[in-house]
mmCIF file of C-alpha atoms and ligand atoms in Angstrom:
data_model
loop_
_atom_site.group_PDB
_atom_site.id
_atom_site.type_symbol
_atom_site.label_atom_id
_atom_site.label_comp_id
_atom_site.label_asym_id
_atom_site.label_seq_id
_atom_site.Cartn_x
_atom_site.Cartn_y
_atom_site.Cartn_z
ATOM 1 C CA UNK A 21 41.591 -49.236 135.859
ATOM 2 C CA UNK A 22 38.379 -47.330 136.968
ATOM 3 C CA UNK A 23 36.986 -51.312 138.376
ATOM 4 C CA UNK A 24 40.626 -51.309 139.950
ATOM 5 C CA UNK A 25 39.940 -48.480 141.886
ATOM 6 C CA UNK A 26 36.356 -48.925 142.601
ATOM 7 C CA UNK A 27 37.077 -52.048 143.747
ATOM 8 C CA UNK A 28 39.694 -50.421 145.685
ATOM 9 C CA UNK A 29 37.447 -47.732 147.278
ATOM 10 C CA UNK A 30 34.833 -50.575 148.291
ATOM 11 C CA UNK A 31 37.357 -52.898 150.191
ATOM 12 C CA UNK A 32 38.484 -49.534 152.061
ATOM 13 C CA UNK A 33 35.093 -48.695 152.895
ATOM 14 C CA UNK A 34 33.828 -52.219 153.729
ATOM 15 C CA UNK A 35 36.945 -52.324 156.217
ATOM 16 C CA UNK A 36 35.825 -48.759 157.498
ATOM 17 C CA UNK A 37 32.058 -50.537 157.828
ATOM 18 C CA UNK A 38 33.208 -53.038 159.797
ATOM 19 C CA UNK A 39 35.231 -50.576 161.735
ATOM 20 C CA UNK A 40 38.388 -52.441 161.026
ATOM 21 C CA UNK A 41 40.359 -49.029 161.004
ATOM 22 C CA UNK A 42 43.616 -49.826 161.089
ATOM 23 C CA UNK A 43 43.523 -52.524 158.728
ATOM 24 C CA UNK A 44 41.761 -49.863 156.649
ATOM 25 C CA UNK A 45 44.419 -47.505 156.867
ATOM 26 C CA UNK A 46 47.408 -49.658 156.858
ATOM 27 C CA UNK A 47 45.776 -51.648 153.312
ATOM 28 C CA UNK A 48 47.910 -49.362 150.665
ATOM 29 C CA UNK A 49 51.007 -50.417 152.595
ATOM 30 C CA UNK A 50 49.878 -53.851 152.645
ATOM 31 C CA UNK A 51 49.093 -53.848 149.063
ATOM 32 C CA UNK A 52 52.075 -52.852 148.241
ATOM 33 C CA UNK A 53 54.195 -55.222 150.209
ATOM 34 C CA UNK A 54 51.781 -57.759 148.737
ATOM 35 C CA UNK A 55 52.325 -56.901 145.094
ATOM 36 C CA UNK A 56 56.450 -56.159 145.324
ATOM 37 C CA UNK A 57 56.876 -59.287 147.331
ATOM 38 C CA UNK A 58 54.661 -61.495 145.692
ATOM 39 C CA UNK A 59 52.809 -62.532 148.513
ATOM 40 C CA UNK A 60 49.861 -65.233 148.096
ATOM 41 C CA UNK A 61 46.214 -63.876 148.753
ATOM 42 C CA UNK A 62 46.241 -66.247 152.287
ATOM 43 C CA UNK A 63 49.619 -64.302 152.896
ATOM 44 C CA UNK A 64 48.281 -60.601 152.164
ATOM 45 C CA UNK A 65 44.838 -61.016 154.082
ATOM 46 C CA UNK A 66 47.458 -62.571 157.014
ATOM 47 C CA UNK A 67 49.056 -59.210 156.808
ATOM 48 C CA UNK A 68 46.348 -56.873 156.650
ATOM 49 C CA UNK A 69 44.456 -58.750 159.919
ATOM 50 C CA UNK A 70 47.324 -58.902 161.398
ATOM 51 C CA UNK A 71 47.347 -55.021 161.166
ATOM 52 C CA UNK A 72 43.774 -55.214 162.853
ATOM 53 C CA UNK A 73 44.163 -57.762 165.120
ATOM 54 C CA UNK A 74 47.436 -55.498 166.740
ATOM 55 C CA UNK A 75 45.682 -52.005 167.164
ATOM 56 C CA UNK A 76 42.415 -54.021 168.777
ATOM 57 C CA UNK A 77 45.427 -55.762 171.946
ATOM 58 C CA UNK A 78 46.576 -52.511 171.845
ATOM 59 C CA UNK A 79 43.256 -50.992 172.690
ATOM 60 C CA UNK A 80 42.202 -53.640 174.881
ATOM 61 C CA UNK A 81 45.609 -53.727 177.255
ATOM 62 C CA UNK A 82 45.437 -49.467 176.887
ATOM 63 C CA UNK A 83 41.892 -49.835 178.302
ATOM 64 C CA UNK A 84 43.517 -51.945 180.892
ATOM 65 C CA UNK A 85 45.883 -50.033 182.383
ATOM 66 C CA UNK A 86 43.917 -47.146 182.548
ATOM 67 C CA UNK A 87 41.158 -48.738 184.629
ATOM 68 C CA UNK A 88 43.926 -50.029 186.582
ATOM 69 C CA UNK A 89 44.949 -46.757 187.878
ATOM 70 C CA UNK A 90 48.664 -48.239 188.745
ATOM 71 C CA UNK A 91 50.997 -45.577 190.566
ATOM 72 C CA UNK A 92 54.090 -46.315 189.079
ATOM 73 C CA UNK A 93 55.817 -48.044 186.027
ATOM 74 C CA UNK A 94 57.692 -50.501 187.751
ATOM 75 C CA UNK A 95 58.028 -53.908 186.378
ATOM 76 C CA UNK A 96 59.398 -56.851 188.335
ATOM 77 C CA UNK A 97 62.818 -56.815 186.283
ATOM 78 C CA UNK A 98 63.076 -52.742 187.724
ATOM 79 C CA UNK A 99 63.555 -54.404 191.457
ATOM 80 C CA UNK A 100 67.291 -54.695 192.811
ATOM 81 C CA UNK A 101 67.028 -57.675 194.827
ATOM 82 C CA UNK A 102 70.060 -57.258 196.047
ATOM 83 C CA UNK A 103 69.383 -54.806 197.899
ATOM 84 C CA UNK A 104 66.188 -56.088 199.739
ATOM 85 C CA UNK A 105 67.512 -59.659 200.964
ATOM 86 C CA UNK A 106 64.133 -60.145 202.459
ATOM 87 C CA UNK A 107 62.819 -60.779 199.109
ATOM 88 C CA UNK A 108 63.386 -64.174 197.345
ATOM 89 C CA UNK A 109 63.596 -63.632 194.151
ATOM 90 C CA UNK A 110 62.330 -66.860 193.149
ATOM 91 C CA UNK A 111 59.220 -66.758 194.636
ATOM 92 C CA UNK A 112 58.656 -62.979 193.158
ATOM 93 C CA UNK A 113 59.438 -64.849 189.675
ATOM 94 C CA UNK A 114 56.524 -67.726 190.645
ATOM 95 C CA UNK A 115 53.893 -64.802 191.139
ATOM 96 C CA UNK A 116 55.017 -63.161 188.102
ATOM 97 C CA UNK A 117 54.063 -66.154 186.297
ATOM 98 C CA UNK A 118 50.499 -65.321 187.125
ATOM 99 C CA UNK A 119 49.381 -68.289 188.609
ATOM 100 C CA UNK A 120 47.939 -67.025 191.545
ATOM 101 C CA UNK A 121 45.682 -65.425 189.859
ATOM 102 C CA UNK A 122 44.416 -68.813 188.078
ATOM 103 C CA UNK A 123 43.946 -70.205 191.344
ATOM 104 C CA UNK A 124 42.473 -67.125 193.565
ATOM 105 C CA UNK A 125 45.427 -66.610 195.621
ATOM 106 C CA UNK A 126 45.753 -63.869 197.575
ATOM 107 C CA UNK A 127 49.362 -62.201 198.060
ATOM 108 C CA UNK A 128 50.458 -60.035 201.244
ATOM 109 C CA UNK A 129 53.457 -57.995 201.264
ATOM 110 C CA UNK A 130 54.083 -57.332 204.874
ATOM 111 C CA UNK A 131 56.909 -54.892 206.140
ATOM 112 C CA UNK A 132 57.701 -51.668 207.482
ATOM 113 C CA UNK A 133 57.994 -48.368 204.847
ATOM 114 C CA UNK A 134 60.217 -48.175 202.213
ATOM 115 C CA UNK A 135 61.261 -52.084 201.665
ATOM 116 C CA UNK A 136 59.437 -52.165 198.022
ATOM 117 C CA UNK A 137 55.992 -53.383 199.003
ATOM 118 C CA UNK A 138 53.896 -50.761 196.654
ATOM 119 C CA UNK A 139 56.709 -51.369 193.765
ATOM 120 C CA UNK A 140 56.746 -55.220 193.910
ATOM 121 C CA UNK A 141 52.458 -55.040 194.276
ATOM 122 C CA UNK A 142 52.579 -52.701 191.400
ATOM 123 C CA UNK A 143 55.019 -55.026 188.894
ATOM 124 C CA UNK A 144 52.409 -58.196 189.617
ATOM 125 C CA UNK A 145 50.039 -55.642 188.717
ATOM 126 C CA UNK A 146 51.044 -55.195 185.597
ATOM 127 C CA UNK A 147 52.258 -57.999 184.791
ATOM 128 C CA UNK A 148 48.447 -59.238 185.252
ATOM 129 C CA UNK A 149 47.196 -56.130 182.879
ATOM 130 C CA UNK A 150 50.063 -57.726 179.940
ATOM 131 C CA UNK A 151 48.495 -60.998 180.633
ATOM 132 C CA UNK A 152 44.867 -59.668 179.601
ATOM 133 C CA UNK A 153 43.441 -59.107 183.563
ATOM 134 C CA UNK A 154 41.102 -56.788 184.712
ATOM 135 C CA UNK A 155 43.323 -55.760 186.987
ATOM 136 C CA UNK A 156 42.337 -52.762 190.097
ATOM 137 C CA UNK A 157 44.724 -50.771 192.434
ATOM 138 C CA UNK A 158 43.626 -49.226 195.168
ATOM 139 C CA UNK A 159 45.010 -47.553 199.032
ATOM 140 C CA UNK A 160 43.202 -49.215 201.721
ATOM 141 C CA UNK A 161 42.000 -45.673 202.874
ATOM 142 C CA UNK A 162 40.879 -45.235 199.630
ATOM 143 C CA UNK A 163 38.591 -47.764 199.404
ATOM 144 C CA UNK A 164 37.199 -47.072 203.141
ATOM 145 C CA UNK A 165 36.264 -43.474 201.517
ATOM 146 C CA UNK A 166 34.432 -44.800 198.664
ATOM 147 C CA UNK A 167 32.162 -47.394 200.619
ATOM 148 C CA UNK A 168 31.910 -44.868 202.984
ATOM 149 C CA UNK A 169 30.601 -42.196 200.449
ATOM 150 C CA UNK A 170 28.866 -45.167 198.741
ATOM 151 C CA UNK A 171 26.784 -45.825 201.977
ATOM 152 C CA UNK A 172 25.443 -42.497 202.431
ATOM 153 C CA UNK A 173 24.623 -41.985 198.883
ATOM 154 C CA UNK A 174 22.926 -45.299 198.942
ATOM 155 C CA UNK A 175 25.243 -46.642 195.704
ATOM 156 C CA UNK A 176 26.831 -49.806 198.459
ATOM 157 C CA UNK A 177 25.412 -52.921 196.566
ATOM 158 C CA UNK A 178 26.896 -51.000 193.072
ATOM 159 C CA UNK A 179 30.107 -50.309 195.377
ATOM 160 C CA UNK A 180 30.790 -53.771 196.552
ATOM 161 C CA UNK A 181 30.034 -55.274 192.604
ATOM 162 C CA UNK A 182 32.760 -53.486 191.198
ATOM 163 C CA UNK A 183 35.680 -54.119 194.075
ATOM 164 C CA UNK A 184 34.101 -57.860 193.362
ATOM 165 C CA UNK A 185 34.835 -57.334 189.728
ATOM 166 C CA UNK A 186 38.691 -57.175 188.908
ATOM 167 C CA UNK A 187 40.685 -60.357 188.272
ATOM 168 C CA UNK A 188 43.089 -58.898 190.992
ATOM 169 C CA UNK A 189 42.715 -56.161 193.322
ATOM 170 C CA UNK A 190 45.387 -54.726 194.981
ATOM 171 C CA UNK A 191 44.762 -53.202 198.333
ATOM 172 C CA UNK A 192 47.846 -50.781 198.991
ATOM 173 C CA UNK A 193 49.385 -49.295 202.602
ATOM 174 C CA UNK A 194 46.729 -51.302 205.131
ATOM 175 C CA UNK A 195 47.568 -50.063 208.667
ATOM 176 C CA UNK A 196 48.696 -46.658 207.946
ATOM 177 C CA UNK A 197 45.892 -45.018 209.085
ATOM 178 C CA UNK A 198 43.603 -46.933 211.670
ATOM 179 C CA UNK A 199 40.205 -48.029 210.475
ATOM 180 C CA UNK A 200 37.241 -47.444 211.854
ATOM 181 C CA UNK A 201 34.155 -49.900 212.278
ATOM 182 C CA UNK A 202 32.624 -48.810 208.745
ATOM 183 C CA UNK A 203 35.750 -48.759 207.058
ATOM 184 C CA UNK A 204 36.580 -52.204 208.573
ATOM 185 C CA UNK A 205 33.268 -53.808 207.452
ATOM 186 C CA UNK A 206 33.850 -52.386 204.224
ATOM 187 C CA UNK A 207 37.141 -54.126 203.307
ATOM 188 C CA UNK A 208 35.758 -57.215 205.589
ATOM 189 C CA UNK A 209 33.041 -57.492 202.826
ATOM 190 C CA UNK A 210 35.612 -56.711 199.898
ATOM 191 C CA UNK A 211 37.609 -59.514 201.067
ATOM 192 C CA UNK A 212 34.937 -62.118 201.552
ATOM 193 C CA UNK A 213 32.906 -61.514 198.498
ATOM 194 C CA UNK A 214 36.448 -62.299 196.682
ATOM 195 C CA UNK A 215 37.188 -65.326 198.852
ATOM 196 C CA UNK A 216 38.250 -68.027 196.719
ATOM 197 C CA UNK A 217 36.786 -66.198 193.585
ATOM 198 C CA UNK A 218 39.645 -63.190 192.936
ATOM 199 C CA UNK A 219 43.225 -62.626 193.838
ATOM 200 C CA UNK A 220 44.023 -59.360 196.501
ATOM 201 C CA UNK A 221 47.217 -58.229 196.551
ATOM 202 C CA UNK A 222 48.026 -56.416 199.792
ATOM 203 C CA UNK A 223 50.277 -54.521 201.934
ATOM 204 C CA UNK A 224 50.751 -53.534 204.661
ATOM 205 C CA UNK A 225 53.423 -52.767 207.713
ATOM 206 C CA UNK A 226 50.860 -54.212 210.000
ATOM 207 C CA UNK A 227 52.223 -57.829 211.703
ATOM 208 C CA UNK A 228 50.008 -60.385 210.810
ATOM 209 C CA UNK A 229 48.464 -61.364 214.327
ATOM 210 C CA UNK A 230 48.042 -59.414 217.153
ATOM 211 C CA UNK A 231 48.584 -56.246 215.301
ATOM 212 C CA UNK A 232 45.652 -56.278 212.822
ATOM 213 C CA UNK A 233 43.362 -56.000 216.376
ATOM 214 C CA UNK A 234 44.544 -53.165 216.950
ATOM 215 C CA UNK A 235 43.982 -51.271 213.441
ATOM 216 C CA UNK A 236 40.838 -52.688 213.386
ATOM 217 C CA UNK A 237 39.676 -51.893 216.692
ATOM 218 C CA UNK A 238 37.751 -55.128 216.717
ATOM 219 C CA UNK A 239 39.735 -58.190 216.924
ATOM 220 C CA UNK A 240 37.015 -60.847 215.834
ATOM 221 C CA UNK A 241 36.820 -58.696 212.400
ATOM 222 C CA UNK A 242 40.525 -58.605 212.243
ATOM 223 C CA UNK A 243 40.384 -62.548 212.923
ATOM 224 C CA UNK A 244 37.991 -63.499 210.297
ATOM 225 C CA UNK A 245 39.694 -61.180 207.826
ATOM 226 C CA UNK A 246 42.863 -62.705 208.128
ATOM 227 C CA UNK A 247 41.220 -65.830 208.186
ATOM 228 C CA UNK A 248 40.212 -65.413 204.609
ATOM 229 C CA UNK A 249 42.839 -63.555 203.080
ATOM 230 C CA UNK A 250 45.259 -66.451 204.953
ATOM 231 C CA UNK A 251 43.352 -69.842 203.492
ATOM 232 C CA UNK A 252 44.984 -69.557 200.101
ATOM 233 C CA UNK A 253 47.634 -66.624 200.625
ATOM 234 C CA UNK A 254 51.457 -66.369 199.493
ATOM 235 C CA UNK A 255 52.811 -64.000 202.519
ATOM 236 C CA UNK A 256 55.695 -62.082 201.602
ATOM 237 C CA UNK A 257 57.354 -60.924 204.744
ATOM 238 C CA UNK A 258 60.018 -58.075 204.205
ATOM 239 C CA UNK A 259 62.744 -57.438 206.803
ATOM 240 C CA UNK A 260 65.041 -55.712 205.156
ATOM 241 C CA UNK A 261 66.294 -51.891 205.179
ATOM 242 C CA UNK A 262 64.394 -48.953 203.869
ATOM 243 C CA UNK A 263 65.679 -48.363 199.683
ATOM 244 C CA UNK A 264 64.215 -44.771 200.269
ATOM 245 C CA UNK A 265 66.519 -44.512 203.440
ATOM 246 C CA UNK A 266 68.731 -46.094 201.332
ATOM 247 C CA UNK A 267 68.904 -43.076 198.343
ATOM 248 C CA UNK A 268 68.701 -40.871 200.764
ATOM 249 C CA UNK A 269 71.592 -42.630 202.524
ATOM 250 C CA UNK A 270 73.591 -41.936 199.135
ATOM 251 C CA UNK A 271 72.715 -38.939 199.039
ATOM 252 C CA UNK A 272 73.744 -37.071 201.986
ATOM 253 C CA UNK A 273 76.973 -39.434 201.610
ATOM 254 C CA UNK A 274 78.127 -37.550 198.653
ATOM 255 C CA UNK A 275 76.872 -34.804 199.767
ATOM 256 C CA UNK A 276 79.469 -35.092 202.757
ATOM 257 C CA UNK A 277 82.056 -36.306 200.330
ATOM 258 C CA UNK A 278 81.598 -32.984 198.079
ATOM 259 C CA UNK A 279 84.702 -30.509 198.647
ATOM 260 C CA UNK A 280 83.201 -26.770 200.167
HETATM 261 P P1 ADP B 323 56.831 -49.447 200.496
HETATM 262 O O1 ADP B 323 55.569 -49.568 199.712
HETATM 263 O O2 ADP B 323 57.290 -50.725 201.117
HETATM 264 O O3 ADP B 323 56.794 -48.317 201.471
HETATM 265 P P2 ADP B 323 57.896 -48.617 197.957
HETATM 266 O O4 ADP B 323 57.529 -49.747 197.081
HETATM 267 O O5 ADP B 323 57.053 -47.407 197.859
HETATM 268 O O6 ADP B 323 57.996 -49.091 199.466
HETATM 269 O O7 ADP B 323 59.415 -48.243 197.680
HETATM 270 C C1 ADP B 323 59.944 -46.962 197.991
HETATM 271 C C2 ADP B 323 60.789 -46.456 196.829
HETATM 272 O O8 ADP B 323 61.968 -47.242 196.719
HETATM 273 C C3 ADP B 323 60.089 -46.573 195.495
HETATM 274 O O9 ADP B 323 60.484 -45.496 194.675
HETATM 275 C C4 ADP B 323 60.576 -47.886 194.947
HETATM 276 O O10 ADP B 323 60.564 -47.880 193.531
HETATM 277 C C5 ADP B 323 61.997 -47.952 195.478
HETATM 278 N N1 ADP B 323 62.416 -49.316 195.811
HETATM 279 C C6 ADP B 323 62.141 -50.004 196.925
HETATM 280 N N2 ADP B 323 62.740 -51.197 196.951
HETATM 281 C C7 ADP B 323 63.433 -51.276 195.800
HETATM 282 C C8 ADP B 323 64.284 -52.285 195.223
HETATM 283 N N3 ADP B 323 64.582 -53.426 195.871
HETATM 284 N N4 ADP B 323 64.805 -52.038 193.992
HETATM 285 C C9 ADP B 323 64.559 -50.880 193.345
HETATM 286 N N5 ADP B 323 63.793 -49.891 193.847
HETATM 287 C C10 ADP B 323 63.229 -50.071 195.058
HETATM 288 MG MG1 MG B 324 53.866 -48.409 199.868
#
């Protein structure tokens, strides 16, 4: 009995050694289950890595999505295509598969506010952080404040290495505010260094053509830009109405329809 247990004590603290935690913790259980069900050795040590193996994806996809920094929890089953025709739904499904991300694609959601473009760029998102991807989301004018704080504080090379870094970036609300020449250069450099290496998602209500010029305030940086993010690019244009004009549509409908 006193072997039993010492033997017992010196698995637990071998697992603890290793820092196998959970399978540490969850061993009485398994032992238990083991013994009752007459489980083979193979079939108990199956169990107890199993244990491990769980809390350690765990860890790694919690790790994830808290680098990711993603602003909502929308998946891509959360999205009523019915109500944005603009949107094939087929082609959403495709990109959920990932692929584009295998391949360095880049995806651009393109449409004025309110048609889904943050919620759709934020579902790929995390459907890229459940497949395993070091996966980043960022606002356009977000990014322009970081280089630019980067550049005076001399941290730009350091800067530029980790928007290089991510699997897939997403780039959120380009064209909202207008960018100056710093700014510009900033994303221009973003979006070579990931030419053909990462996936960019990004969106914006900007036209693609003669209205990235003017945001830019410098066409031939808007041209080569585009020119990039374009060469291997899925372009997701959405017409369709606003869904926040939509609830609020609703909204002051029933409020109308209340009796006073
Ligand atoms: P955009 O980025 O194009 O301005 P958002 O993605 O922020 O639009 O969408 C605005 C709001 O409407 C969000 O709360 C979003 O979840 C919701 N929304 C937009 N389109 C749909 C849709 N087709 N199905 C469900 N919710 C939607
Ligand atoms: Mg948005």
């Amino acid at each position: 009995m006193t072997t039993k247990t010492s033997t017992y004590q010196q698995l637990r603290e071998h697992l603890h050694e290793l820092k196998l935690v959970a399978a540490a913790e969850g061993l009485p259980a398994t032992l238990d289950k083991a013994s009752s069900e007459d489980l083979t050795h193979i079939e108990f040590l199956k169990n107890l890595l199993d244990i491990e193996v769980g809390a350690s994806r765990q860890r790694r996809h919690d790790s994830l999505e808290r680098f990711a920094r993603l602003p909502g929890p929308w998946h891509v089953d959360d999205f009523d295509f019915d109500a944005q025709p603009g949107v094939d739904p087929k082609q959403i499904r495709e990109l959920e598969t990932l692929r584009f991300v295998e391949d360095a694609t880049n995806v651009l959601f393109v449409g004025p506010p309110g048609v889904g473009k943050t919620m759709l760029a934020t579902a790929l998102a995390r459907s890229s952080i459940d497949a395993g991807y070091r996966t980043f989301y960022t606002t356009a004018a977000e990014l322009a404040a970081k280089c630019h704080k980067a550049s005076i504080e001399g941290r730009w090379a350091t800067t530029m290495r980790f928007y290089a870094g991510p699997r897939l970036l997403i780039v959120d609300e380009l064209g909202y505010l207008p960018m100056k020449a710093e700014a510009a250069s900033a994303l221009f450099q973003v979006i070579s260094q990931r030419y053909l290496k990462g996936s960019i998602i990004l969106t914006t209500n900007i036209g693609i053509g003669a209205g990235w010029g003017q945001v830019f305030d410098d066409p031939t940086i808007a041209a080569a830009m585009l020119d990039r993010l374009l060469h291997r690019c899925v372009v997701c244009q959405i017409d369709g109405p606003s869904y926040r004009m939509r609830s609020y549509q609703a909204h002051a409908d029933r409020l109308r329809q209340t009796p006073t």
